[in-house]
Short mmCIF file of C-alpha atoms and ligand atoms in Angstrom, two decimals:
data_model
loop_
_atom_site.label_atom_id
_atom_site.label_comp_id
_atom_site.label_asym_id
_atom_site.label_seq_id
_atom_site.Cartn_x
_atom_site.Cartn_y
_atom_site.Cartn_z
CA UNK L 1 0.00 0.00 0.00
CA UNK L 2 1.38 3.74 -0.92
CA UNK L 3 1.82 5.74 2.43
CA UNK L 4 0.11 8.42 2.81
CA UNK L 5 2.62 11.51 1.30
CA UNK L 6 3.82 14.19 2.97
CA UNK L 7 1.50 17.71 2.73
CA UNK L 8 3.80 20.11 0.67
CA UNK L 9 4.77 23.74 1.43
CA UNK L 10 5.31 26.83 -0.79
CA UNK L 11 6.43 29.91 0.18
CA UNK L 12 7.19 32.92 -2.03
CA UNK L 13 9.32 35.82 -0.31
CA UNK L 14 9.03 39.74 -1.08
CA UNK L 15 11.08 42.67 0.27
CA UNK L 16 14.28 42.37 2.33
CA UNK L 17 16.93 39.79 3.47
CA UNK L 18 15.10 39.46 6.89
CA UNK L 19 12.35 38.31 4.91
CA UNK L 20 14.21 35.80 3.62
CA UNK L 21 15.83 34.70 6.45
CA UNK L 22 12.27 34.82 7.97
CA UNK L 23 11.29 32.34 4.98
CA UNK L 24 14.14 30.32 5.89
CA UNK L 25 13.20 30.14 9.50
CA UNK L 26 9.42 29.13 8.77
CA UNK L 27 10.54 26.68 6.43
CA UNK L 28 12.75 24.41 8.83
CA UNK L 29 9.96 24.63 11.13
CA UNK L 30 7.68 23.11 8.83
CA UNK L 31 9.72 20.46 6.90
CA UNK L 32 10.54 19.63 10.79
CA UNK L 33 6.71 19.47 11.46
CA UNK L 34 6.14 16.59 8.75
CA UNK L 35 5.97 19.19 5.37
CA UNK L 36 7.93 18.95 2.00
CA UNK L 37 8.89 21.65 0.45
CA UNK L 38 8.36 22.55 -3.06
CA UNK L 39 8.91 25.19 -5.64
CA UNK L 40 5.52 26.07 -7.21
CA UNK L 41 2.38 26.74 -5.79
CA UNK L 42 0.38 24.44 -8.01
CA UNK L 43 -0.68 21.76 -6.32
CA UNK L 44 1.01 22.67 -3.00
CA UNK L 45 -1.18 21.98 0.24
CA UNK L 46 0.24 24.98 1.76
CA UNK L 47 0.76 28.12 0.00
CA UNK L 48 2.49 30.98 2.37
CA UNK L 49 3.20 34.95 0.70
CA UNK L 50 6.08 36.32 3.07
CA UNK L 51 5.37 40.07 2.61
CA UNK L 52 6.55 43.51 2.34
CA UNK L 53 5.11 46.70 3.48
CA UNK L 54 7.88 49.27 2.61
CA UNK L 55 6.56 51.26 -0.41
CA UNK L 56 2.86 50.29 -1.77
CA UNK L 57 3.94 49.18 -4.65
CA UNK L 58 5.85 46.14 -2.73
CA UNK L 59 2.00 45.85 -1.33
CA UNK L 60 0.25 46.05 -5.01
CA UNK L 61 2.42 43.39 -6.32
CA UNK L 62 1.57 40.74 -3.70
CA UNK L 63 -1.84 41.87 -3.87
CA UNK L 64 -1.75 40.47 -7.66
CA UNK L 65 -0.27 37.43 -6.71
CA UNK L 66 -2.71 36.30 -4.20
CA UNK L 67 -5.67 37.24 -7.17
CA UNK L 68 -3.28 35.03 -9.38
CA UNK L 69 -3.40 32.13 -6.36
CA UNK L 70 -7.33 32.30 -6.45
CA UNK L 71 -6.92 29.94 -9.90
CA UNK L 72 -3.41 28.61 -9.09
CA UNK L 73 -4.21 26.98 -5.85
CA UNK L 74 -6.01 23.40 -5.13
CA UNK L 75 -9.40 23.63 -4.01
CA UNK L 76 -8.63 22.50 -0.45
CA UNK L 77 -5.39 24.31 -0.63
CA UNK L 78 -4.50 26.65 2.86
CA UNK L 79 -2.92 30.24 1.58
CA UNK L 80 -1.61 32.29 4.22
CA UNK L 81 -0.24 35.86 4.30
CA UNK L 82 3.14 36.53 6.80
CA UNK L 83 5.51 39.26 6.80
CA UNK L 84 5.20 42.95 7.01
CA UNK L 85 2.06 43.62 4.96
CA UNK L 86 0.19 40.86 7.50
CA UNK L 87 1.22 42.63 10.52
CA UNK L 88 0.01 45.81 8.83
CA UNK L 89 -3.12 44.81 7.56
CA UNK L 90 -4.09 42.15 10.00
CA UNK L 91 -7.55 40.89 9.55
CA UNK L 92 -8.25 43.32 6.79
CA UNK L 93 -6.44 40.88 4.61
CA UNK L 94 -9.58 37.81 5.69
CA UNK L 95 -12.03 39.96 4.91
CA UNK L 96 -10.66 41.32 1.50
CA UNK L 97 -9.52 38.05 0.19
CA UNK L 98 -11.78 35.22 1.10
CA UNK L 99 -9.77 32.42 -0.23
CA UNK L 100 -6.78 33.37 2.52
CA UNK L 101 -7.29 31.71 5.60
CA UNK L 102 -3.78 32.99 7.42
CA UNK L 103 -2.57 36.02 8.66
CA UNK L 104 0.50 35.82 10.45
CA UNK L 105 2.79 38.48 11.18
CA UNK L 106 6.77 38.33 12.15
CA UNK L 107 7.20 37.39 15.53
CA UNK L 108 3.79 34.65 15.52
CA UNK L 109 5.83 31.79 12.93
CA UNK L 110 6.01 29.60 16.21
CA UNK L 111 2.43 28.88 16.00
CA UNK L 112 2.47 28.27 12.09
CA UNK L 113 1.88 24.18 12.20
CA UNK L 114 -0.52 24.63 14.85
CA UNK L 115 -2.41 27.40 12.91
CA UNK L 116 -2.00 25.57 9.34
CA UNK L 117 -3.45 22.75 11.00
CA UNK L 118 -6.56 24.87 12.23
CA UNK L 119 -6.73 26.40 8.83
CA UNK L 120 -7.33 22.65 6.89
CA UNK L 121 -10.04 22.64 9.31
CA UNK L 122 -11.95 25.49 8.32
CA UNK L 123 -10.57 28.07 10.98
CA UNK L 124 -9.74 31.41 9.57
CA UNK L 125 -6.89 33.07 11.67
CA UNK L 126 -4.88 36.67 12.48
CA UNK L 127 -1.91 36.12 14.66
CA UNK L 128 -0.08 39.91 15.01
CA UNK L 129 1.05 39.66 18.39
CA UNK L 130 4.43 41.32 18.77
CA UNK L 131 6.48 38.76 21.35
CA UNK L 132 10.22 41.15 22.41
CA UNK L 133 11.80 37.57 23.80
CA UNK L 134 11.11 36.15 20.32
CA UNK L 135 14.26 35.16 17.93
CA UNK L 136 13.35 31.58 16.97
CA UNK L 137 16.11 30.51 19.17
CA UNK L 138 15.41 26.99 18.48
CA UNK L 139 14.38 26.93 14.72
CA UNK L 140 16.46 25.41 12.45
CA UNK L 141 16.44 26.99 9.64
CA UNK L 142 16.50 25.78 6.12
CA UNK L 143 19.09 27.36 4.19
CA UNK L 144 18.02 28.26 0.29
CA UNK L 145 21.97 29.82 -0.31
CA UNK L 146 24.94 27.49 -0.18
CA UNK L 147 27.63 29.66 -0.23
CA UNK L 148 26.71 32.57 1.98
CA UNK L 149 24.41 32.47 5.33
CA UNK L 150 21.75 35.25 6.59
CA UNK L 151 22.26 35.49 10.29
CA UNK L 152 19.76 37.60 12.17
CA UNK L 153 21.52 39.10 15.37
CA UNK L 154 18.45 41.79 15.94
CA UNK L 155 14.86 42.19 15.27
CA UNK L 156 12.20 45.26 14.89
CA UNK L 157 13.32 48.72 14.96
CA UNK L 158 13.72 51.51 17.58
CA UNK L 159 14.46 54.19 15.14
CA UNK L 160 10.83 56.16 14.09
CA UNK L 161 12.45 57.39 10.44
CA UNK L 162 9.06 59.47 9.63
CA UNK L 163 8.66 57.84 6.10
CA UNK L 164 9.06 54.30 7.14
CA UNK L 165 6.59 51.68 8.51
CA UNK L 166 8.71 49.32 10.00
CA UNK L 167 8.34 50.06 13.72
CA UNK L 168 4.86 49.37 13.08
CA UNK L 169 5.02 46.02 11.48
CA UNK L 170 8.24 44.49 13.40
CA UNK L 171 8.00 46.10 16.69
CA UNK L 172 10.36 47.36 18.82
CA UNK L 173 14.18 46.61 18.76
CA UNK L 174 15.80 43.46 20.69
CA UNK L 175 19.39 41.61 19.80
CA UNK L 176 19.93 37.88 19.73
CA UNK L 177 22.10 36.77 22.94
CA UNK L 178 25.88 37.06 21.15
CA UNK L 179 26.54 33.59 22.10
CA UNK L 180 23.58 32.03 20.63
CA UNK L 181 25.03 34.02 17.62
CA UNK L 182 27.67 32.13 17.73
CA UNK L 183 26.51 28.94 17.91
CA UNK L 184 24.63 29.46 14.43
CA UNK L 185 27.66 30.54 13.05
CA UNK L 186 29.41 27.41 14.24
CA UNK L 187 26.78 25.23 12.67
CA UNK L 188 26.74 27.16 9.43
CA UNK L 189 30.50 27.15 9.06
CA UNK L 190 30.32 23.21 9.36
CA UNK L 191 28.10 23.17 7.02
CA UNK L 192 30.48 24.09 4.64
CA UNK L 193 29.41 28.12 4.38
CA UNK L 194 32.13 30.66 4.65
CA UNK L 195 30.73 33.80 4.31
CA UNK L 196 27.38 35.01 7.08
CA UNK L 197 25.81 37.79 6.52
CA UNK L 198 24.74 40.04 10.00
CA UNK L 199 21.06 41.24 9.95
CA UNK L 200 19.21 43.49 11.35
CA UNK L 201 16.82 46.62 10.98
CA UNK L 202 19.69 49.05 12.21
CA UNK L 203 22.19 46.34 12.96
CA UNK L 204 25.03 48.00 14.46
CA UNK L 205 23.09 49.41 17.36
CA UNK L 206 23.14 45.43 17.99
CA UNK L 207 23.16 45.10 22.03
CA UNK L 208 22.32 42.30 24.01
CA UNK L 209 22.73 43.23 27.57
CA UNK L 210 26.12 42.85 27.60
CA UNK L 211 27.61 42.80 24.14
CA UNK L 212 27.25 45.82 21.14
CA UNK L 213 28.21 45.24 17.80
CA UNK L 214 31.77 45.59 17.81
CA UNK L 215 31.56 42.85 20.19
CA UNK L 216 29.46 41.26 18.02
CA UNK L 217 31.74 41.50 15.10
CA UNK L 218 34.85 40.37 17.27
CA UNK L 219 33.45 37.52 17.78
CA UNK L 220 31.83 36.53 14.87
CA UNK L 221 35.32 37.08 12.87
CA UNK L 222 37.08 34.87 15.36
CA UNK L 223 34.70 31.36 14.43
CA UNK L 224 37.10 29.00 12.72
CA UNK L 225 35.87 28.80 8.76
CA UNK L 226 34.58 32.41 9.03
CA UNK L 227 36.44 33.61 6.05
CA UNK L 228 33.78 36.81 5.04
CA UNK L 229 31.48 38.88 7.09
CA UNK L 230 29.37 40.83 6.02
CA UNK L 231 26.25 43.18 7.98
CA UNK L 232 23.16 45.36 6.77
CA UNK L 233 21.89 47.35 7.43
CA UNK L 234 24.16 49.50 9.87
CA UNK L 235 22.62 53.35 11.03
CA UNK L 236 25.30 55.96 10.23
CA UNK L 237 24.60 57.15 13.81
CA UNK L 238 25.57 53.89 15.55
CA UNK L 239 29.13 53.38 14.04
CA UNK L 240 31.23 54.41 17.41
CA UNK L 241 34.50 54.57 17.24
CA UNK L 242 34.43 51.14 18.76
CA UNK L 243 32.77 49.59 15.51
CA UNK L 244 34.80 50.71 13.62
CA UNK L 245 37.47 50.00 15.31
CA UNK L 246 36.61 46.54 15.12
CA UNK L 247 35.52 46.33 11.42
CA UNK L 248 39.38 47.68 10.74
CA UNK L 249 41.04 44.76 13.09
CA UNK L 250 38.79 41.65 12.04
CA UNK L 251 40.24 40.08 9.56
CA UNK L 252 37.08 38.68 7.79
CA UNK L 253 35.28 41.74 8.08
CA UNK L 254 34.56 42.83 4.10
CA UNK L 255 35.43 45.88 2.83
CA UNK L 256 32.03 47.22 2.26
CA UNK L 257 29.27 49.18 3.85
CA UNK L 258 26.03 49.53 2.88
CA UNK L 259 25.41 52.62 4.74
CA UNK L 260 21.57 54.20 3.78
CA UNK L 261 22.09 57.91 3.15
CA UNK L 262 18.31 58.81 2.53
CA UNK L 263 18.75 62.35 1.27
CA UNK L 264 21.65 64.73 1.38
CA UNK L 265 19.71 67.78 2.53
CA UNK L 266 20.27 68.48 6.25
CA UNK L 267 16.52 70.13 6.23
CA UNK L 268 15.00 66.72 4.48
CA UNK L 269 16.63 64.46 6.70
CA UNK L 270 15.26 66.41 9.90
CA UNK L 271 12.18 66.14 8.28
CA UNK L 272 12.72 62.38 7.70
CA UNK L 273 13.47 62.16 11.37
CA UNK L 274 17.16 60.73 10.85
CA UNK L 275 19.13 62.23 13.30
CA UNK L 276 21.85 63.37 11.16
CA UNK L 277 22.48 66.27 9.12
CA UNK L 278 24.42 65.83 5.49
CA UNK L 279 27.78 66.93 7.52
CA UNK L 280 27.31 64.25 10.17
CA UNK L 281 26.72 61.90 7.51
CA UNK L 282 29.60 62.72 5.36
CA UNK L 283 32.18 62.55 8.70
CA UNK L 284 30.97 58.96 9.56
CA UNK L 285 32.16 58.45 5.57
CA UNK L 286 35.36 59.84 6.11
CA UNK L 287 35.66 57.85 9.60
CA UNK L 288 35.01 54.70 7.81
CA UNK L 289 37.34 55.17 4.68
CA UNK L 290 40.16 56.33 6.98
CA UNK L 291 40.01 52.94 9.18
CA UNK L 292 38.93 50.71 6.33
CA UNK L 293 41.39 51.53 3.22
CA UNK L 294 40.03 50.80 -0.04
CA UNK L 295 36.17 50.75 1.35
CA UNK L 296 33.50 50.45 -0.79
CA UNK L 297 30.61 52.29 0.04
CA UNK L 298 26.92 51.62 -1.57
CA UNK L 299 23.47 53.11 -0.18
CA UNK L 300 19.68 54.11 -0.06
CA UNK L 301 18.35 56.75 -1.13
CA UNK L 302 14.32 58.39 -1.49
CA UNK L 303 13.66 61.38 -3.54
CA UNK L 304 9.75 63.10 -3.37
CA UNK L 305 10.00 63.11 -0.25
CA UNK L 306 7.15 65.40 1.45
CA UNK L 307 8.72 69.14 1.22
CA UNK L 308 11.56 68.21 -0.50
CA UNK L 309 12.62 71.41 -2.82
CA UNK L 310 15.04 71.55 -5.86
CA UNK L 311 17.36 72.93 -3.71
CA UNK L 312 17.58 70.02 -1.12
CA UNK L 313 17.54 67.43 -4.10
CA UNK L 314 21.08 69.05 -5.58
CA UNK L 315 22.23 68.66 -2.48
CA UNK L 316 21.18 64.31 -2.25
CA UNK L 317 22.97 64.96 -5.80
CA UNK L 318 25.94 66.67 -4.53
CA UNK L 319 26.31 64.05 -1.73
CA UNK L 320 26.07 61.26 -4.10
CA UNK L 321 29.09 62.50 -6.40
CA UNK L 322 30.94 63.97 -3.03
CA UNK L 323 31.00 60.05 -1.41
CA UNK L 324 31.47 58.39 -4.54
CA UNK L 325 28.96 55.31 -3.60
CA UNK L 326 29.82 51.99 -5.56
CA UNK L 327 25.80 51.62 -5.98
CA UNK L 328 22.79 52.66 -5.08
CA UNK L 329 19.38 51.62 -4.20
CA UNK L 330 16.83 54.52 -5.45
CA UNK L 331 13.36 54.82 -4.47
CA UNK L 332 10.77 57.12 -4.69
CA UNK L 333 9.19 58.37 -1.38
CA UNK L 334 5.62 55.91 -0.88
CA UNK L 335 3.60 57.29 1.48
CA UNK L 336 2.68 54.68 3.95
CA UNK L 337 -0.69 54.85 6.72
CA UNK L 338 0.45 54.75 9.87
CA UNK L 339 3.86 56.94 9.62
CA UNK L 340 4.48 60.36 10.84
CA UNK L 341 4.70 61.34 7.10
CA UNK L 342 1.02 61.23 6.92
CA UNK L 343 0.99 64.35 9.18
CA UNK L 344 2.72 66.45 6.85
CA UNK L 345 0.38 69.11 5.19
CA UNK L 346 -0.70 68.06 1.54
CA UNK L 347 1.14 71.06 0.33
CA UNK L 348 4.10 69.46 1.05
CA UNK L 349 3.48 66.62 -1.72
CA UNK L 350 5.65 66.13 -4.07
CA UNK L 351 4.11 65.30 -7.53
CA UNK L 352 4.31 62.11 -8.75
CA UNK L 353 6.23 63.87 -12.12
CA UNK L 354 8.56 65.77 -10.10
CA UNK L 355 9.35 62.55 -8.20
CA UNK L 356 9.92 60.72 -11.19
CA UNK L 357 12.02 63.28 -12.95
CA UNK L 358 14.60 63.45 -9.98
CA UNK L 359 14.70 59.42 -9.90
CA UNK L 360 16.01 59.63 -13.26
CA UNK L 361 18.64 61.98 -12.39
CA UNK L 362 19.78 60.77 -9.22
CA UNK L 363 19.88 57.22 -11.21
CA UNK L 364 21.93 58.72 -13.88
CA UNK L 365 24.00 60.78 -11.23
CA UNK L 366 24.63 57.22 -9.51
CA UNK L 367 25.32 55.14 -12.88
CA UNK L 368 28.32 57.93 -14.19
CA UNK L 369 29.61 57.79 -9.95
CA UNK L 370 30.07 54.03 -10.28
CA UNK L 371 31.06 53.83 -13.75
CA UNK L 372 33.94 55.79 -13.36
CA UNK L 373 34.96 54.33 -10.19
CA UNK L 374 34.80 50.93 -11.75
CA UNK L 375 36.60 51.65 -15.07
CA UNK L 376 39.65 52.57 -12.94
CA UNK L 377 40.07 49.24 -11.55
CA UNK L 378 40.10 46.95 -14.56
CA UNK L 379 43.64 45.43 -14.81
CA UNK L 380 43.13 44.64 -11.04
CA UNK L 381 43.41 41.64 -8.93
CA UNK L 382 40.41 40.23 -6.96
CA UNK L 383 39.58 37.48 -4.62
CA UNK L 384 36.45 36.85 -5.81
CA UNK L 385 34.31 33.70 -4.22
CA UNK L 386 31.96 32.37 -6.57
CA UNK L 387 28.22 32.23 -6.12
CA UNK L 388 25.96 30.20 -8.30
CA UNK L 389 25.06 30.57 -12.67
CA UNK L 390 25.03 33.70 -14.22
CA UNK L 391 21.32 33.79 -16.13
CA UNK L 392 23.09 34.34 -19.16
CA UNK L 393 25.75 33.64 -21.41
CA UNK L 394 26.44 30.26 -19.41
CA UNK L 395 29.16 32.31 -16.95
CA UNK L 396 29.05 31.98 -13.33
CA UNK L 397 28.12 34.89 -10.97
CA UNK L 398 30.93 35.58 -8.44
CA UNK L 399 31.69 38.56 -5.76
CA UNK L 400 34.90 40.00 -4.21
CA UNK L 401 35.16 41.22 -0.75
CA UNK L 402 34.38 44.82 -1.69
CA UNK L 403 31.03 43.87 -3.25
CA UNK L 404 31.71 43.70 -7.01
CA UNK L 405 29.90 41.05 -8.88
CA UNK L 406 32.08 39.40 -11.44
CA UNK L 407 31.19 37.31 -14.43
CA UNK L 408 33.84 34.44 -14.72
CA UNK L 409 34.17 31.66 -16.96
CA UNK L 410 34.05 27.83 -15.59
CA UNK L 411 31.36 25.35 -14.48
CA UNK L 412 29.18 24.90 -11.82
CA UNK L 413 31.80 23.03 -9.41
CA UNK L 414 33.16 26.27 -8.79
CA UNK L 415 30.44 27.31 -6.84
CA UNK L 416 31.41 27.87 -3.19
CA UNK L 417 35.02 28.27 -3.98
CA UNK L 418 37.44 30.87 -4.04
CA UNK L 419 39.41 32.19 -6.78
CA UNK L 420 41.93 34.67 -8.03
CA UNK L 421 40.40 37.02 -10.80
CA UNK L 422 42.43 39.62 -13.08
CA UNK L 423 39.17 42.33 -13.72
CA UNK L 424 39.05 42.39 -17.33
CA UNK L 425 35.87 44.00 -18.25
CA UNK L 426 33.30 46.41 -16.87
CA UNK L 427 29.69 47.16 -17.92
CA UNK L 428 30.03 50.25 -15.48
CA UNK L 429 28.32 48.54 -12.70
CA UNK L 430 29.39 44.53 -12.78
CA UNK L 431 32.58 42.98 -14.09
CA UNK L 432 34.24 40.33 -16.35
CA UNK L 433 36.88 38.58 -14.76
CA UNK L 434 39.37 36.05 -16.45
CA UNK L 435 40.32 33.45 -13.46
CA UNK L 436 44.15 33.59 -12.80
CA UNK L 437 46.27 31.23 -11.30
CA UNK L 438 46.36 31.74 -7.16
CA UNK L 439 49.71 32.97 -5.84
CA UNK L 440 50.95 30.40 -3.73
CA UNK L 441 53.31 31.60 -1.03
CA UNK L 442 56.27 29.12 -1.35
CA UNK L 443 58.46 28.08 1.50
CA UNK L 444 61.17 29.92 1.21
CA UNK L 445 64.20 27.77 0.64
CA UNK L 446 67.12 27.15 3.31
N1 5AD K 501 9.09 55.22 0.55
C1 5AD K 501 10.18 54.99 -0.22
N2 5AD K 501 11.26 54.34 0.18
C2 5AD K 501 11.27 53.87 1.45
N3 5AD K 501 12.19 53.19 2.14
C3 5AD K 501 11.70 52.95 3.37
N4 5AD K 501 10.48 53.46 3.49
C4 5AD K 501 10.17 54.05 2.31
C5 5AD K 501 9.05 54.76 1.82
N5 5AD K 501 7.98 55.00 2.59
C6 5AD K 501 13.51 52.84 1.60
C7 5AD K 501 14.62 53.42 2.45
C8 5AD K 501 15.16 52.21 3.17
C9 5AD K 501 14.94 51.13 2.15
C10 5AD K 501 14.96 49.75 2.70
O1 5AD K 501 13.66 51.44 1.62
O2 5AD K 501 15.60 53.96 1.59
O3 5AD K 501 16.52 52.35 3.52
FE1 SF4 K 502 11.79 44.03 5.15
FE2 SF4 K 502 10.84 46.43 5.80
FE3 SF4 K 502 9.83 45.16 3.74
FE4 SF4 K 502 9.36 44.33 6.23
S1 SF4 K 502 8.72 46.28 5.34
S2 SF4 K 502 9.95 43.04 4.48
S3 SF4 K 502 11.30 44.79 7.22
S4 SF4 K 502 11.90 45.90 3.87
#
């Protein structure tokens, strides 16, 4: 007689690393609670959207893909909501969409078999409790990346940037104990991963009692097999001396920062609520390049936001070409329910043209920054270690310390190892690299 198979689990994952991380997290719980997991929603028992609430278009898109569910799904299928967008919309979401039966926001995935179970009954749930002891301590989560690990050291935020409505859907701030942080690095590293990746909402005011993040990063560089570390995303005002003391003295620590500007206009940021003006900003650059030679810098960055003048947008422009970023990530301001931004006066809207027409700029503004910067180092020498199949052109994808993605040559064997490239070729933001024989240091002879 066939046994009875295993239910099957899909889950789909929007927004940022914590999400996925988050995904990861959920999905060692389940295939630990009896579930297989698969890699297309038709004909999955379980269908779980991990969402994003940042800008409403990260809402919209998820909002077509649970309309596109409605004729994807089994008939006795469970779909569930989690993430961001759950916590924000709670039971809103039940009563919208009638073929969801979950709502579960970030800190409620311990109850997820229990409430999965309730839902192939029948029973419609929300679960948006916010739980400040919660970090999933005993999850095991199930890695989708081979070559580099998300860690989360910190959850929820204690920062109330006025644009931004993640206080509201991950709570306040709390840090991992630093020695349970440990331990998951330990069991990645046997795994056979080499590089971990730090997270957290403002991860370098990390602090868990006892420990902050330089701490934190000490100790993290000092796990056998930890040969890159990597963190995002830091808050420019909680890089102390300290921090960056310790990014310059740990070995593994890479030599980037992804270091979220916002805008360069003192009077936009005080508007944004981000405790620094463009000066304070530009000093914690010139802190970090001085201690870190050879740093490579890449950040956020909204435009439109509410009051925002010509004026203060040549001066995001100005800082952009003044730092010299490797990359950034460009948005236009969303306004979100629920954030102080609401409370500004509708005069102080920017239109949707304006917005659009300094997007464009501060894209192109960004594109000639790191295109220039890049063309310099062709010729160069990089470690680079390499991380899966390049879409096209049958190359593989790989990255160097500093954050440069490099196309090499070779087959998929490669993946997870590390190699020497000579940078050969530059679109103006990634590279081709031709793979070059390591140096080996040699004895020397006596
Ligand atoms: N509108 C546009 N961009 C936003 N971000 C956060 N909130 C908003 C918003 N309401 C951007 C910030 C942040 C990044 C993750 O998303 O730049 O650093
Ligand atoms: Fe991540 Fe913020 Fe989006 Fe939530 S709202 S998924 S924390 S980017």
């Amino acid at each position: 007689m066939l046994q009875s198979p295993r239910p099957t689990v899909y889950i789909e994952t929007y927004g940022c690393q914590m999400n996925v991380s988050d995904t990861e997290l959920m999905l060692g719980k389940l295939t630990e609670s009896g579930y297989e997991s698969v890699e297309q929603p038709d004909g999955a028992d379980v269908i779980l959207i991990n969402t994003c609430a940042i800008r409403d278009h990260a809402e919209q898109r998820v909002i077509g893909r649970l309309g596109e569910m409605k004729s994807r799904m089994k008939r006795d299928a469970v779909l569930g909501v989690t993430g961001c967008m759950a916590q924000r919309l709670g039971s809103q979401l039940l009563d919208r969409a009638r073929h969801v039966s979950l709502v579960i926001g970030p800190d409620s995935y311990r109850d997820l078999p229990l409430l999965i179970e309730s839902a192939r009954s029948g029973i419609r749930t929300t679960a948006t409790e916010f739980d400040l002891e919660e970090h999933y301590e005993d999850f095991t989560p199930r890695r989708f990346d081979g070559v580099k690990a998300w860690i989360p050291v910190q959850r929820g935020c204690d920062y109330r940037c006025t644009y931004c409505i993640v206080p509201t859907t991950r709570g306040p701030e709390r840090s991992r104990q630093l020695a349970e942080v440990v331990r998951e690095t330990e069991s990645v590293v046997s795994s056979g991963i080499s590089e971990v990746v730090l997270l957290g909402q403002t991860v370098n005011s990390y602090f868990d009692g006892q420990h902050d993040f330089a701490d934190l990063l000490r100790a993290i560089g000092n796990v056998k097999g930890v040969r890159r570390l990597r963190f995002t995303s830091p808050h420019p005002n909680d890089f102390s001396a300290a921090v960056i003391r310790a990014m310059a003295e740990t070995e593994a620590c890479c030599e980037h920062v992804h270091l979220p500007m916002q805008s360069g206009s003192t009077r936009t940021l005080k508007r944004m609520l981000r405790r620094y003006t463009r000066e304070r900003y530009l000093e914690c650059v010139d802190k970090l390049r001085k201690a870190i030679p050879n740093l490579a810098l890449t950040t956020d960055v909204i435009v439109g936001f509410p009051g925002e003048s010509e004026a203060d947008f040549e001066e995001t422009l100005s800082a952009v070409e003044l730092v010299g970023f490797d990359d950034a990530y460009t948005f236009k301001f969303s306004l979100r329910d629920g954030t102080p931004a609401t409370r500004f006066p509708p005069s102080d809207t920017v239109s949707d043209e304006i917005a659009s027409d300094r997007l464009a700029r501060l894209i192109a503004t960004v594109r000639a920054g790191s295109r220039e910067r890049n063309l310099k180092l062709l010729g160069e020498r990089r470690e680079v270690l390499v991380e899966k199949s390049a879409r096209r052109g049958g190359l593989l994808q790989s990255r160097t310390r500093d954050f440069k993605t490099v196309m090499i040559p070779g087959d998929v064997s490669s993946i997870g190892r590390y190699l020497s490239v000579e940078l050969t070729g530059t679109t103006g933001s990634t590279f081709i690299g031709k793979v070059v024989p390591q140096r080996i240091a040699l004895p020397l002879a006596v």
